[in-house]
Structures are given as structure tokens and as C-alpha cells.
Coordinates of C-alpha atoms and ligand atoms in Angstrom, one line a residue:
M29 CA 0.0 0.0 0.0
N30 CA 1.5 3.3 -1.0
D31 CA -1.3 5.9 -1.0
K32 CA 0.4 8.5 1.3
T33 CA -1.0 12.0 0.8
Y34 CA 1.8 13.6 2.7
T35 CA 5.5 14.0 2.2
L36 CA 8.4 13.5 4.5
V37 CA 11.0 16.3 4.4
D38 CA 14.3 15.5 6.0
V39 CA 15.2 18.5 8.2
S40 CA 17.9 16.8 10.1
G41 CA 20.7 19.2 10.9
A42 CA 19.0 22.0 8.9
A43 CA 21.0 25.2 9.5
P44 CA 19.2 28.1 11.0
A45 CA 17.8 30.1 8.1
P46 CA 17.6 34.0 8.2
I47 CA 14.3 35.9 7.9
V48 CA 13.8 37.3 4.4
P49 CA 11.6 40.4 4.9
W50 CA 9.0 41.4 2.3
A51 CA 10.0 44.4 0.3
P52 CA 8.7 47.8 1.3
V53 CA 5.8 48.9 -1.0
L54 CA 4.5 52.4 -1.5
V55 CA 0.9 53.0 -2.5
T56 CA 0.7 56.6 -3.6
R57 CA -2.1 59.1 -2.7
E58 CA -2.8 59.4 -6.5
D59 CA -3.3 55.6 -6.8
I60 CA -5.5 55.5 -3.7
E61 CA -7.6 58.4 -5.1
L62 CA -7.9 56.6 -8.5
E63 CA -9.1 53.5 -6.8
V64 CA -11.6 55.4 -4.7
E65 CA -13.0 57.0 -7.9
R66 CA -13.1 53.6 -9.6
L67 CA -15.0 52.1 -6.7
L68 CA -17.5 55.0 -6.7
D69 CA -18.0 54.7 -10.5
E70 CA -19.1 51.0 -10.2
A71 CA -22.7 50.0 -9.5
A72 CA -23.2 49.3 -5.8
P73 CA -22.7 45.6 -5.0
A74 CA -25.6 43.7 -3.5
D75 CA -24.3 44.1 0.1
G76 CA -23.2 47.7 -0.5
R77 CA -19.6 47.2 0.4
R78 CA -17.3 49.0 -2.0
A79 CA -13.7 47.9 -1.1
A80 CA -10.4 47.0 -2.7
A81 CA -7.7 45.1 -1.0
V82 CA -4.2 46.4 -1.5
V83 CA -2.2 43.2 -2.2
H84 CA 1.6 43.0 -1.8
P85 CA 3.4 41.4 -4.8
S86 CA 4.8 38.7 -2.5
C87 CA 1.3 37.7 -1.4
T88 CA 0.7 34.9 -4.0
D89 CA -1.5 32.5 -2.0
G90 CA -4.8 34.3 -2.4
T91 CA -4.9 35.6 1.2
L92 CA -5.0 39.2 0.0
G93 CA -2.4 40.5 2.4
F94 CA -0.5 43.8 2.2
G95 CA 1.7 42.1 4.8
P96 CA 1.8 38.3 5.3
G97 CA -0.9 38.5 8.0
V98 CA -2.5 41.9 7.5
E99 CA -5.1 43.1 5.0
V100 CA -5.5 46.8 4.1
T101 CA -8.6 47.7 2.2
I102 CA -9.5 51.0 0.6
T103 CA -13.2 51.2 1.5
V104 CA -15.7 53.8 0.3
L105 CA -19.4 54.6 0.5
K106 CA -21.4 57.2 -1.4
P107 CA -23.5 59.7 0.6
G108 CA -26.6 57.9 1.9
E109 CA -25.3 54.4 1.2
R110 CA -25.3 51.7 3.9
T111 CA -23.8 48.3 4.0
R112 CA -25.5 45.0 4.8
P113 CA -24.6 43.9 8.4
V114 CA -21.9 41.3 8.6
L115 CA -20.0 39.6 11.3
R116 CA -16.7 37.7 11.1
N117 CA -13.9 36.4 13.4
A118 CA -11.4 38.9 12.2
N119 CA -10.7 42.1 14.1
Q120 CA -10.1 45.4 12.4
I121 CA -8.9 48.9 12.8
E122 CA -10.5 51.6 10.6
F123 CA -8.9 55.0 9.8
C124 CA -11.2 57.5 8.2
I125 CA -9.4 59.5 5.5
G126 CA -12.3 61.4 4.1
G127 CA -16.0 62.2 4.6
A128 CA -18.0 61.0 7.6
G129 CA -20.5 58.4 8.6
T130 CA -21.8 56.2 11.4
V131 CA -20.7 52.7 12.3
L132 CA -23.3 50.5 13.9
V133 CA -21.9 47.7 16.0
G134 CA -24.6 45.6 17.7
D135 CA -26.8 48.2 19.4
Q136 CA -24.1 50.9 19.4
T137 CA -23.8 53.7 17.0
M138 CA -20.5 55.6 16.6
A139 CA -19.6 58.6 14.4
L140 CA -16.4 58.3 12.4
G141 CA -15.0 61.4 10.7
K142 CA -11.8 62.4 9.2
W143 CA -8.7 61.0 11.0
D144 CA -10.8 59.3 13.6
V145 CA -9.7 55.7 14.4
L146 CA -12.1 52.8 15.1
S147 CA -11.4 49.5 16.8
L148 CA -13.9 46.8 15.8
P149 CA -13.8 43.5 17.8
S150 CA -14.4 40.1 16.1
M151 CA -17.9 38.4 16.0
Q152 CA -19.8 41.6 16.7
P153 CA -22.2 42.4 13.8
Y154 CA -21.6 45.7 12.1
C155 CA -22.6 47.9 9.2
H156 CA -21.6 51.3 7.9
H157 CA -23.8 54.2 6.9
N158 CA -22.6 57.3 5.1
T159 CA -24.5 60.1 6.8
G160 CA -22.5 62.9 5.2
T161 CA -22.5 64.7 1.9
Q162 CA -19.1 63.5 0.7
P163 CA -17.7 60.0 -0.2
W164 CA -16.8 58.3 3.1
V165 CA -13.3 56.8 2.6
R166 CA -11.7 54.5 5.2
L167 CA -8.5 52.4 5.3
V168 CA -9.5 49.1 7.0
Y169 CA -6.8 46.9 8.5
S170 CA -7.6 43.4 9.6
N171 CA -6.0 40.0 10.4
A172 CA -8.1 38.3 7.7
P173 CA -5.0 37.1 5.6
L174 CA -3.7 35.3 8.7
L175 CA -7.1 33.7 9.3
R176 CA -7.3 32.7 5.6
K177 CA -3.9 31.1 5.8
L178 CA -5.2 29.1 8.8
G179 CA -8.3 28.3 6.9
V180 CA -10.6 29.9 9.5
H181 CA -11.7 33.3 8.2
W182 CA -15.4 33.0 9.2
I183 CA -17.7 35.6 7.8
E184 CA -21.5 35.7 7.4
Y185 CA -24.2 38.3 6.9
A186 CA -25.9 39.0 10.1
G187 CA -29.5 37.9 10.7
A188 CA -32.5 40.2 11.0
D189 CA -32.2 40.6 14.7
W190 CA -28.5 41.4 14.5
Q191 CA -28.7 44.4 16.8
K192 CA -30.0 42.3 19.7
K193 CA -27.3 39.6 19.9
T194 CA -28.1 37.3 22.9
I195 CA -26.3 34.3 24.3
A196 CA -27.7 31.1 22.9
A197 CA -29.8 29.0 25.3
T198 CA -28.1 26.1 26.9
A199 CA -31.1 24.1 27.8
G200 CA -30.4 20.5 28.9
L201 CA -26.9 21.3 30.1
N202 CA -25.7 21.3 33.7
L203 CA -24.5 24.9 34.1
E204 CA -22.8 23.9 37.4
I205 CA -20.1 22.4 35.2
N206 CA -18.0 25.4 34.5
R207 CA -14.4 26.5 35.2
A208 CA -15.2 27.8 38.6
N209 CA -15.6 24.3 40.0
A210 CA -13.4 22.4 37.5
P211 CA -10.4 20.4 38.7
D212 CA -7.2 22.4 38.8
L213 CA -4.4 20.3 40.1
R214 CA -0.7 21.0 40.7
I215 CA 1.7 18.6 39.1
A216 CA 5.0 20.1 40.0
A217 CA 6.3 23.0 42.0
A218 CA 7.7 24.6 38.8
G219 CA 4.2 25.4 37.6
A220 CA 2.9 22.5 35.6
R221 CA -0.8 21.8 36.3
L222 CA -3.7 19.6 35.1
R223 CA -7.0 21.3 34.5
G224 CA -10.5 20.2 33.5
Y225 CA -11.9 20.6 30.0
E226 CA -14.1 23.4 31.3
F227 CA -11.1 25.7 31.2
L228 CA -11.0 25.3 27.5
T229 CA -14.6 25.9 26.7
D230 CA -15.7 28.3 29.5
I231 CA -13.0 30.9 29.2
Q232 CA -12.8 34.0 31.3
V233 CA -14.3 36.8 29.3
V234 CA -12.6 40.1 28.9
E235 CA -15.2 42.5 27.4
N236 CA -14.1 44.0 24.1
R237 CA -16.1 47.0 23.1
P238 CA -15.9 48.8 19.7
L239 CA -14.0 52.0 20.4
V240 CA -13.4 55.3 18.6
W241 CA -10.5 57.7 19.0
P242 CA -11.8 61.0 17.6
W243 CA -9.1 63.1 16.0
Q244 CA -10.6 66.1 17.8
E245 CA -9.5 64.5 21.1
T246 CA -6.3 62.7 20.1
S247 CA -4.9 65.8 18.3
Q248 CA -5.1 67.7 21.6
L249 CA -2.7 65.3 23.2
L250 CA -0.1 65.0 20.5
A251 CA 2.9 67.4 19.9
M252 CA 1.6 70.0 17.5
A253 CA 4.4 72.6 18.0
P254 CA 8.1 72.3 18.8
C255 CA 8.7 72.0 22.5
D256 CA 5.1 72.0 23.5
D257 CA 5.8 69.3 26.1
K258 CA 3.6 66.8 24.3
R259 CA 4.6 63.4 23.0
N260 CA 5.4 62.7 19.3
I261 CA 3.9 59.2 19.4
M262 CA 1.0 57.9 21.3
L263 CA -0.6 54.4 21.4
L264 CA -4.4 54.1 20.9
Y265 CA -5.0 51.7 23.7
N266 CA -7.9 49.3 24.0
P267 CA -8.1 48.1 27.7
A268 CA -9.4 44.7 26.5
T269 CA -5.9 43.9 25.1
E270 CA -4.5 44.3 28.6
R271 CA -0.7 43.8 28.8
R272 CA -0.5 43.2 25.0
N273 CA -1.2 47.0 24.6
G274 CA -3.2 46.8 21.4
T275 CA -5.9 48.7 19.7
T276 CA -7.3 45.3 18.7
H277 CA -6.2 41.9 19.8
S278 CA -4.0 41.7 16.7
F279 CA -2.8 45.3 16.2
F280 CA -1.7 48.4 17.8
A281 CA -2.2 51.7 16.1
T282 CA -0.1 54.8 17.0
L283 CA -0.5 58.4 16.0
F284 CA 2.7 60.2 15.3
S285 CA 3.3 63.9 14.9
H286 CA 6.5 65.7 13.9
P287 CA 5.5 69.3 14.4
K288 CA 6.1 72.0 11.8
G289 CA 9.2 74.0 12.7
Q290 CA 10.9 71.1 14.5
P291 CA 14.2 70.1 12.8
G292 CA 14.6 66.6 11.6
R293 CA 17.2 64.2 13.0
P294 CA 20.3 63.1 11.1
V295 CA 20.3 59.9 9.1
G296 CA 21.5 56.9 11.1
R297 CA 20.8 53.3 11.7
G298 CA 17.3 52.0 12.1
H299 CA 15.6 49.4 14.3
K300 CA 13.9 46.1 13.6
H301 CA 11.2 43.9 15.0
S302 CA 9.3 40.8 14.1
S303 CA 6.0 42.7 14.1
I304 CA 5.2 44.3 10.7
A305 CA 4.6 48.0 10.5
I306 CA 2.4 49.8 8.0
N307 CA 2.4 53.6 7.8
Y308 CA -0.3 55.9 6.4
H309 CA 1.0 59.5 6.1
F310 CA -1.8 62.0 6.5
A311 CA 0.2 65.2 6.6
G312 CA 3.6 66.4 5.5
H313 CA 6.3 64.5 3.8
G314 CA 9.5 62.6 4.5
K315 CA 11.4 59.5 3.7
S316 CA 11.8 56.0 5.0
V317 CA 15.0 53.9 4.8
V318 CA 14.1 50.2 4.7
D319 CA 17.0 47.8 4.6
G320 CA 19.0 50.4 2.7
Q321 CA 16.2 51.3 0.3
V322 CA 15.2 55.0 0.4
V323 CA 11.4 55.5 0.0
P324 CA 10.3 59.1 -0.2
W325 CA 6.6 59.7 0.8
K326 CA 4.1 62.4 1.2
A327 CA 0.6 63.0 2.7
G328 CA -1.9 60.5 1.4
D329 CA 0.7 57.7 0.7
L330 CA 0.4 54.3 2.3
L331 CA 3.7 52.4 2.9
L332 CA 4.7 49.0 4.1
S333 CA 7.3 50.8 6.1
G334 CA 8.5 48.1 8.4
P335 CA 8.4 44.7 6.9
S336 CA 9.0 42.1 9.6
W337 CA 12.6 42.1 10.7
S338 CA 13.7 44.8 8.2
E339 CA 16.0 47.5 9.5
H340 CA 13.9 50.7 9.1
A341 CA 14.0 54.3 10.0
H342 CA 11.8 57.3 9.1
Y343 CA 12.9 60.9 8.6
Y344 CA 11.0 64.2 8.6
D345 CA 12.1 67.8 8.2
E346 CA 10.9 71.1 9.6
T347 CA 7.8 71.1 7.4
G348 CA 6.2 68.5 9.7
A349 CA 4.5 65.1 9.2
M350 CA 1.7 63.0 10.8
I351 CA 1.5 59.3 10.5
L352 CA -0.8 56.4 11.6
T353 CA 1.2 53.3 12.2
V354 CA -0.5 49.8 12.4
Q355 CA 1.6 47.0 13.7
D356 CA 0.8 43.3 14.6
H357 CA 2.6 43.7 17.9
P358 CA -0.1 42.3 20.3
L359 CA -0.4 39.2 18.1
H360 CA 3.3 38.5 18.5
I361 CA 3.2 39.1 22.2
G362 CA 0.5 36.5 22.4
M363 CA 2.7 34.1 20.5
E364 CA 5.8 35.0 22.4
S365 CA 7.4 35.8 19.1
L366 CA 7.9 39.6 19.5
I367 CA 11.6 40.0 19.0
W368 CA 12.8 43.6 18.9
Q369 CA 16.2 45.3 18.4
E370 CA 16.1 49.0 19.1
R371 CA 19.7 49.6 18.2
M372 CA 21.6 47.6 15.7
D373 CA 24.5 47.3 18.2
G374 CA 22.1 46.4 21.0
P375 CA 20.5 43.2 22.2
I376 CA 17.6 41.4 20.5
L377 CA 14.9 41.3 23.2
N378 CA 11.8 39.0 23.4
L379 CA 9.4 41.7 24.5
G380 CA 6.7 40.5 26.9
S381 CA 8.8 37.6 28.0
E382 CA 11.9 39.3 29.3
A383 CA 12.7 42.8 30.6
G384 CA 12.0 45.3 27.9
Q385 CA 14.0 48.2 26.4
K386 CA 13.8 51.1 28.8
G387 CA 14.8 54.7 28.0
Y388 CA 12.9 55.2 24.7
I389 CA 9.8 57.4 24.2
G390 CA 9.7 56.8 20.4
P391 CA 11.5 54.7 17.8
R392 CA 15.2 55.1 18.7
H393 CA 14.2 58.4 20.4
A394 CA 15.8 58.2 23.9
G395 CA 13.9 60.0 26.7
Ligands
FE2_23 FE1 9.6 50.1 13.8

């Protein structure tokens, strides 16, 4: 009998292989605007969702990634249009780059205008409604490509009662069987334990609400003038992500501001991390240096600015710049795979599992 469907690959003695980062890719403002126009010119699809995924040339497996595990879609709605409610097990960050509208998530309604950021948890039904007079344009970041790779991107249109999601009935089950009274036994002093199956199916819940960071508020707390005693870079923190310090469970988003009039810093070495970084520049201009490749950018350009484990650095001048960065940092903390090297002559740290790098208040910006 020789009907094996698998192969055996001899990996005996395989030498450690280096990481080969994806190339940086710049999507210009002009190309984004053209795609927005094209999407607006088409007839509305049946579910109302006008969107285009920005796919990296190295993404050849159909998972539609701009990074190996990150989808970025250009999403637009005409005034008055609304989308059919949907729910999926991907989480997403939305950044509004034009127009305004409302996002309905379950029984919550949130306004989202220019430069506001939204965190949308998984498995909470949502729809979008353009309540303004201009096209409503958003960049939507999600972990859908990673889920597609795993074969588990679950997505469905929501049912008629989608705004009243209730916990399914558990008739016939003994509700006394739950993690609170399940066995939890010490095996060894070092920490190994044996636990009942209840710990796997009745997991402690950390409520994750959809959240909005309005630009009107965040812009007050970012440096907007040289020496105004405000930070240049701030994390949009969702408390549900706890110590993983995310905006969603997969991603953090940061807002960065290099104020007009503030001199730039001299060109030097970059830093690197296993998390992937995607920058959207919404004001000013500058350049990024990614593994030696110089990439000039301007307001409205999207850039895969920090491919995983690339050495990268970003530069601005006295004309100023503002950037939204999205990075799959919380995902890596959860996997214990977040390796980080702040200085090329410094240590490679496993952040979250060993003492972190102290002394920095921004990328290679010592405090
Ligand atoms: Fe970085």
C-alpha cells in the first residue's frame, strides 16, 4: 500500500535560516484616489460594500495581504449608502481619511469622521452608513489574511435581529459544570498543572467593546508645536488587550506627529522587530529607509514601512508630518514571538517575556 498523501521532508541538521523580509511597498495618494474613484463609479454591489484590498506582490497564496498577515482595504461609501450587516472572526482597525458616517456595531452607533480611528472586535455584527455629503473613505486593517492562511476566516451576513445579539440558550446542560468548580491540580512545583476541559470551553471573558479615538481628542494630546511638552507618538490603547497593549487583539495603532518647525534628525541606523509596520502618512512628507532602500513619501501615501525584521527608520524635516502606524505587535506578544532590536548594536529582546528596552519614548528616540 502506497497511498500516502503527505510527504516526509528530511530536516535533520538543517542550518538556522535567516528571515527574508518582504519588500517595502509604497501606495501613492494618487493611486488611492484613483481606486476610490473607480469604486465610486461602479454599480453598488448587493451588500453595499465597495472595497479594494491592497495586495503585496509577495502575497501569492490568495490571502489578499498587504503584509503576510495583514489586510489593508480601501473602502468607500457614497452619501446615503449603507452596507449589509456582517460579522466575522477577524478584528479590524479603521482610519477615516475622508468624509464622515456612522458605524453600527450591535446596538451601538458611533460617528467616524476624518482622521478618527475605530477598533472593531471580532464576531460583533456591524454595518456602515454614510450620513455625510461626501464620499466616506476609510482604510481598514484586519488580520483576515492570517485567518485565511489558517483556513478559519469565518464571515457571514448578520440575521434580521443582529442588533440584539443574545447568548444562545443552553437548555439541557448542567450549568454547574464550569471553570469555577473544575479540577485544577498542581503537578509540580515549577508550575505544571492539570486542568479540566471546562477551562478550554468556558474561558474567562474580557469584554471588548468597539472604540473610537476621535481626532478632535487625540490631536489635543499630540505634539503640534516644537517644545510644546507633548509626546510625538501615542498608542491608541484598548483596555481589552491588557498587557498586550493593542488597539485590537492583533494590532496596535499609533498616532505620530512631527510638528512643523521642528528640525529633523540626522540619518542613522534603524531598528527592527518581528512585528510588521504599515504607515499611512496623513500630513507632510518625509522618507523612510528600509534595509537600505530609500522611499520618499508624502501626505496620502500608504507604505509597508517596516516589513518584519527589516531595518527601518523614518525621517522628517521642519515642514512636519503626521502618521498612523499599524503593527501586529499584540499578536506577536500572544505568540511569544515579538523580538525587537532597538539599536543595531544592542540586544535582541523578546518583549513581553523578558525585561523590555527602557529609555525610549519613540522609535530610537531616547527619553
Ligand atoms: Fe519600527
